[in-house]
mmCIF file of C-alpha atoms in Angstrom:
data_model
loop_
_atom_site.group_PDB
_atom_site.id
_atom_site.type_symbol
_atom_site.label_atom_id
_atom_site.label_comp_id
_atom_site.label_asym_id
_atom_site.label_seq_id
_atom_site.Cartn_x
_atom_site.Cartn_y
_atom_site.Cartn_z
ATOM 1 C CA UNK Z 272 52.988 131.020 90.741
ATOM 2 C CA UNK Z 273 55.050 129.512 93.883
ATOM 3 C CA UNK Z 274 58.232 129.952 93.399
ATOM 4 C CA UNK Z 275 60.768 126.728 94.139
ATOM 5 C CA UNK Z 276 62.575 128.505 97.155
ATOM 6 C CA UNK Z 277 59.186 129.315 98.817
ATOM 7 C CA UNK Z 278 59.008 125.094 98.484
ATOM 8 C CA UNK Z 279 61.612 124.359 99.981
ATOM 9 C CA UNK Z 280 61.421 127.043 102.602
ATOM 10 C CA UNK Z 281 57.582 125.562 103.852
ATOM 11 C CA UNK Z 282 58.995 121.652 103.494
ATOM 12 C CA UNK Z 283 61.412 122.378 105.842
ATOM 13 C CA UNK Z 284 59.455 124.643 108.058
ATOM 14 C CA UNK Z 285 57.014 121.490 108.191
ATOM 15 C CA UNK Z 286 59.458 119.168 108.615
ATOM 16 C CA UNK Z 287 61.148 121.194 111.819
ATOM 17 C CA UNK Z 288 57.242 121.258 112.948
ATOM 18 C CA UNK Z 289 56.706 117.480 112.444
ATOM 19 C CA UNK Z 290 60.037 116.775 114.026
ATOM 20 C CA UNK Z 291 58.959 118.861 117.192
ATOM 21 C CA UNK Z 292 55.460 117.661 117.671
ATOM 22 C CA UNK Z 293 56.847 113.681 117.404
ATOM 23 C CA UNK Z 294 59.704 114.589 119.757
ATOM 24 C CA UNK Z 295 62.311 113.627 117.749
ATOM 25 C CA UNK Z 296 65.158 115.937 116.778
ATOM 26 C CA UNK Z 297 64.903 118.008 113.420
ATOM 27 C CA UNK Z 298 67.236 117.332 110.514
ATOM 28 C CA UNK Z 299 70.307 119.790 109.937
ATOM 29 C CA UNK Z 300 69.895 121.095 106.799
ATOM 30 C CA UNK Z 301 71.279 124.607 105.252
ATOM 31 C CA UNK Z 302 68.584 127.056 103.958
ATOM 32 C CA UNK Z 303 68.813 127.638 100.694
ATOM 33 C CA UNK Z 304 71.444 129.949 99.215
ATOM 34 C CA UNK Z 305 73.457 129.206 102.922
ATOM 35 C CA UNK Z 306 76.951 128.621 102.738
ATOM 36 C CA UNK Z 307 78.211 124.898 103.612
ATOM 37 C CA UNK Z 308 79.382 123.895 106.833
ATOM 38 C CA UNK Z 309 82.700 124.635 107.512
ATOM 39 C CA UNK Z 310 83.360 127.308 104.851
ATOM 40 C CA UNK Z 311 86.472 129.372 106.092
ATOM 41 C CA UNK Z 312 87.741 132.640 105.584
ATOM 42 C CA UNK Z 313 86.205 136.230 106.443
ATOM 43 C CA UNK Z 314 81.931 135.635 106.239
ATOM 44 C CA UNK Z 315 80.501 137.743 103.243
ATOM 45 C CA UNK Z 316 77.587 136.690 101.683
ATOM 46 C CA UNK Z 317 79.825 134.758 98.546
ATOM 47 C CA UNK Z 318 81.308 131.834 98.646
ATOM 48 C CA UNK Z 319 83.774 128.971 96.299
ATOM 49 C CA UNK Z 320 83.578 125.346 96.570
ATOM 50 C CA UNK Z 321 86.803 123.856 95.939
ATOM 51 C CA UNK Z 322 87.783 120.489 95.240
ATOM 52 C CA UNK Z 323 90.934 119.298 95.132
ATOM 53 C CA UNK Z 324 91.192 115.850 92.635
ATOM 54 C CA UNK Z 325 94.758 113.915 93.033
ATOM 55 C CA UNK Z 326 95.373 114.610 96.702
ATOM 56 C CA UNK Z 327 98.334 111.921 97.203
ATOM 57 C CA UNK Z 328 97.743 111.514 101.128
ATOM 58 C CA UNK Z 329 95.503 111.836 104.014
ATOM 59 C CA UNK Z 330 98.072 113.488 106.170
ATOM 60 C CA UNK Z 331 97.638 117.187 106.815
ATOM 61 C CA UNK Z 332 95.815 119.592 105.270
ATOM 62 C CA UNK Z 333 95.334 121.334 101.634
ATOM 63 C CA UNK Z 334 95.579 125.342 102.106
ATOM 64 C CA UNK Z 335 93.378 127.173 99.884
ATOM 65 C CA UNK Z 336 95.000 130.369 99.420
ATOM 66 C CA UNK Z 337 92.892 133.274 97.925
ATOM 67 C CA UNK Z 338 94.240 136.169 95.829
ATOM 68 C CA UNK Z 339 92.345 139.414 94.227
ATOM 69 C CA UNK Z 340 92.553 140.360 90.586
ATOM 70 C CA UNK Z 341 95.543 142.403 91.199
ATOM 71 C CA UNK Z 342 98.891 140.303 89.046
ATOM 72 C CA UNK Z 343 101.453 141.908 91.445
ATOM 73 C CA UNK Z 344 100.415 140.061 94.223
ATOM 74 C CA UNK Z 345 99.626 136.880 92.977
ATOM 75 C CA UNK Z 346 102.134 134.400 95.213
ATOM 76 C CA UNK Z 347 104.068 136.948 96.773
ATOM 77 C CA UNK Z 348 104.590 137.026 100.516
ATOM 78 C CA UNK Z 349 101.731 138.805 102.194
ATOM 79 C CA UNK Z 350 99.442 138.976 98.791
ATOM 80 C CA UNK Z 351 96.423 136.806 99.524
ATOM 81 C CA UNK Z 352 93.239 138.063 100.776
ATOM 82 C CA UNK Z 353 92.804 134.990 102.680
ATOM 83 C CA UNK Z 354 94.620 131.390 103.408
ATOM 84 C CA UNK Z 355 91.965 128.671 104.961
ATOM 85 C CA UNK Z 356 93.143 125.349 105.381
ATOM 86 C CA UNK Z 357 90.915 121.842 105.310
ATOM 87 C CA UNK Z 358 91.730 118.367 106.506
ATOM 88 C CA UNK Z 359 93.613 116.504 103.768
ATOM 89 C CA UNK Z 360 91.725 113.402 102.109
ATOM 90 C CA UNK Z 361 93.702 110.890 100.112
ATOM 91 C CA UNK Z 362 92.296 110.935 96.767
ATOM 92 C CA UNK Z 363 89.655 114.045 96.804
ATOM 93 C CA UNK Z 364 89.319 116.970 99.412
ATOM 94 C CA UNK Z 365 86.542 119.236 99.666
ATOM 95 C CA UNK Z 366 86.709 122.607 101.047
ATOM 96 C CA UNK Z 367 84.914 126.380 100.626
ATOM 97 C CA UNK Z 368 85.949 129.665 100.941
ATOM 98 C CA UNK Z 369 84.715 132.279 101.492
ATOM 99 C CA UNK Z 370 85.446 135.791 98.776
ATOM 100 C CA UNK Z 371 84.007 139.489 99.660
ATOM 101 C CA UNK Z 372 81.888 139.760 96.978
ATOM 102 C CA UNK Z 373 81.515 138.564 93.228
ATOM 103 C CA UNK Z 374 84.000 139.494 90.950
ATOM 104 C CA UNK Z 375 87.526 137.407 89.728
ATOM 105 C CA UNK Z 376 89.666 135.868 91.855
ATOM 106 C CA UNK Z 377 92.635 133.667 92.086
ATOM 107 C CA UNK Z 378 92.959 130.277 94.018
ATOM 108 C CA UNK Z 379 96.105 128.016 94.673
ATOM 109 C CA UNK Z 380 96.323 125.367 97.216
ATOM 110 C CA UNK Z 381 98.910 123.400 98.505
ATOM 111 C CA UNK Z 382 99.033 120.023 100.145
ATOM 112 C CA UNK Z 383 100.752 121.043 103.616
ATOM 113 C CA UNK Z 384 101.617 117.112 104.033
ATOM 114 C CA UNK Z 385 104.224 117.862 107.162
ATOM 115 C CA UNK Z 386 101.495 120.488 109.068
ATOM 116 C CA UNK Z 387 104.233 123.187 109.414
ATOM 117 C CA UNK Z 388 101.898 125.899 107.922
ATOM 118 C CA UNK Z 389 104.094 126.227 104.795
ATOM 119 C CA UNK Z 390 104.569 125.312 101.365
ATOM 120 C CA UNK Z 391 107.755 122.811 101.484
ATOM 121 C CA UNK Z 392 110.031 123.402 99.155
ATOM 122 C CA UNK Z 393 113.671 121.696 98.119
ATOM 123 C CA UNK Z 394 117.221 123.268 98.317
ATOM 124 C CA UNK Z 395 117.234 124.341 94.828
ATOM 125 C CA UNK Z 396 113.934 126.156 95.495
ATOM 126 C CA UNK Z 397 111.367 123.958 93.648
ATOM 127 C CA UNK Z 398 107.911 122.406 95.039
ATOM 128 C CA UNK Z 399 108.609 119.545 97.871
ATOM 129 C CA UNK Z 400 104.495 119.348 98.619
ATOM 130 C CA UNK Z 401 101.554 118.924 96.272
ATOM 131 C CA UNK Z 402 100.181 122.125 94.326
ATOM 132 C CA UNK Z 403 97.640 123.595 92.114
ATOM 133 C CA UNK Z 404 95.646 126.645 90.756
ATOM 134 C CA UNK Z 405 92.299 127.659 89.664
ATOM 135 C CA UNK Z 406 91.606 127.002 85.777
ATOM 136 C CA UNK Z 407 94.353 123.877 86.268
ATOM 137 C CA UNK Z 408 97.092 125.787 83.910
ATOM 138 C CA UNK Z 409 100.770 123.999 82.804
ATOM 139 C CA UNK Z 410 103.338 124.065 85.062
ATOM 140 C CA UNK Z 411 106.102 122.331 83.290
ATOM 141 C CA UNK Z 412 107.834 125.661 82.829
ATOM 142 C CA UNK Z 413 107.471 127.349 85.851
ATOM 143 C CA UNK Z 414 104.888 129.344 87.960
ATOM 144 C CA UNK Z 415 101.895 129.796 86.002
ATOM 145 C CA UNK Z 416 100.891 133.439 84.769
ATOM 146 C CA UNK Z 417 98.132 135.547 86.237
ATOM 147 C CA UNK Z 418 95.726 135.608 83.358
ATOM 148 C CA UNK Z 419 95.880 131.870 83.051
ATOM 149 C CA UNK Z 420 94.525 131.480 86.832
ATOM 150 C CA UNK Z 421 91.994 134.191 86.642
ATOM 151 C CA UNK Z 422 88.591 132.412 88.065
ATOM 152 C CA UNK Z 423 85.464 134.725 87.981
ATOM 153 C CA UNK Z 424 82.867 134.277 90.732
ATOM 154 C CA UNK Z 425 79.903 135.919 89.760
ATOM 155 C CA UNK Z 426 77.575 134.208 92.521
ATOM 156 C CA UNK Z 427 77.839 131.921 95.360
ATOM 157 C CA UNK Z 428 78.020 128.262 95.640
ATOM 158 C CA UNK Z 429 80.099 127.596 92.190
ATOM 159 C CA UNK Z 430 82.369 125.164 92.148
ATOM 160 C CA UNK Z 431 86.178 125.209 91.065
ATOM 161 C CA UNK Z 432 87.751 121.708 90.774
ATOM 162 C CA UNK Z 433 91.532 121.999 91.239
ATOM 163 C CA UNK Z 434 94.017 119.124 89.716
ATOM 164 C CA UNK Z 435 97.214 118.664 92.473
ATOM 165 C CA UNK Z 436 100.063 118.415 91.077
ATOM 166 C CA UNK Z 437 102.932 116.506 92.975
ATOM 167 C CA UNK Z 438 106.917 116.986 92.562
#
């Protein structure tokens, strides 16, 4: 039995051939199980789709911060695996990420609306910039607890869509 991968694998293969023998230039397209364009962080063979709903503005970017399944550093200076930032989109932004390997993670972003590379926040200490976390938890009370944010990645290419929250 052919398998579907070994398809798609010989459609594009004859497609790239077509392309070359008519002289016109072949279509970009990922091979399957490749990683999207643009995909930040540290390459590993896994990767997370994020896609942040609610984003209030175009200007800037939303920073996809990264954390390991490890509580006590969970949004503490220095505690992230990995921060990658994509362009800001009013409405919805896309991004992807790249994690080491499969296991659980934790994802927050913030909306960096000003471009200084950090998350704006007003004299008495609360959010000035738009926010949100993997598994969209409440926030009405305060910082959201580990176990509520817990995402597990057990392959590539899933997708986590993230609600931003705005003060």
């Amino acid at each position: 039995m052919i398998q579907p991968r070994r398809i798609r694998a010989a459609a594009l293969a004859i497609a790239a051939l077509a392309a070359t023998a008519t002289g016109s230039a072949p279509i970009a397209a990922s091979a399957p199980g490749a990683p999207p364009a643009g995909c930040t962080g540290p390459a590993s063979g896994t990767w997370l789709n994020i896609v942040a709903d609610g984003v209030k503005s175009g200007n800037g970017v939303v920073a996809i911060t990264l954390y390991a399944d490890n509580p006590s550093k969970f949004l503490v200076k220095h505690g992230s695996l990995y921060v990658g930032r994509v362009d800001a989109n009013a409405g919805t932004t896309r991004g992807c990420i790249f994690v080491p390997k499969p296991g659980v993670y934790a994802v927050a972003l913030y909306h960096d609306e000003n471009g200084d590379g950090r998350f704006g926040r007003t004299g008495l200490g609360l959010p000035a910039e738009g926010f949100g976390f993997s598994n969209n938890p409440a926030t009405l009370a305060g910082l959201p607890q580990f176990r509520s944010v817990r995402l597990s990645v057990p392959k590539s290419g899933l997708t986590s869509r993230i609600q931003m929250k705005y003060p």
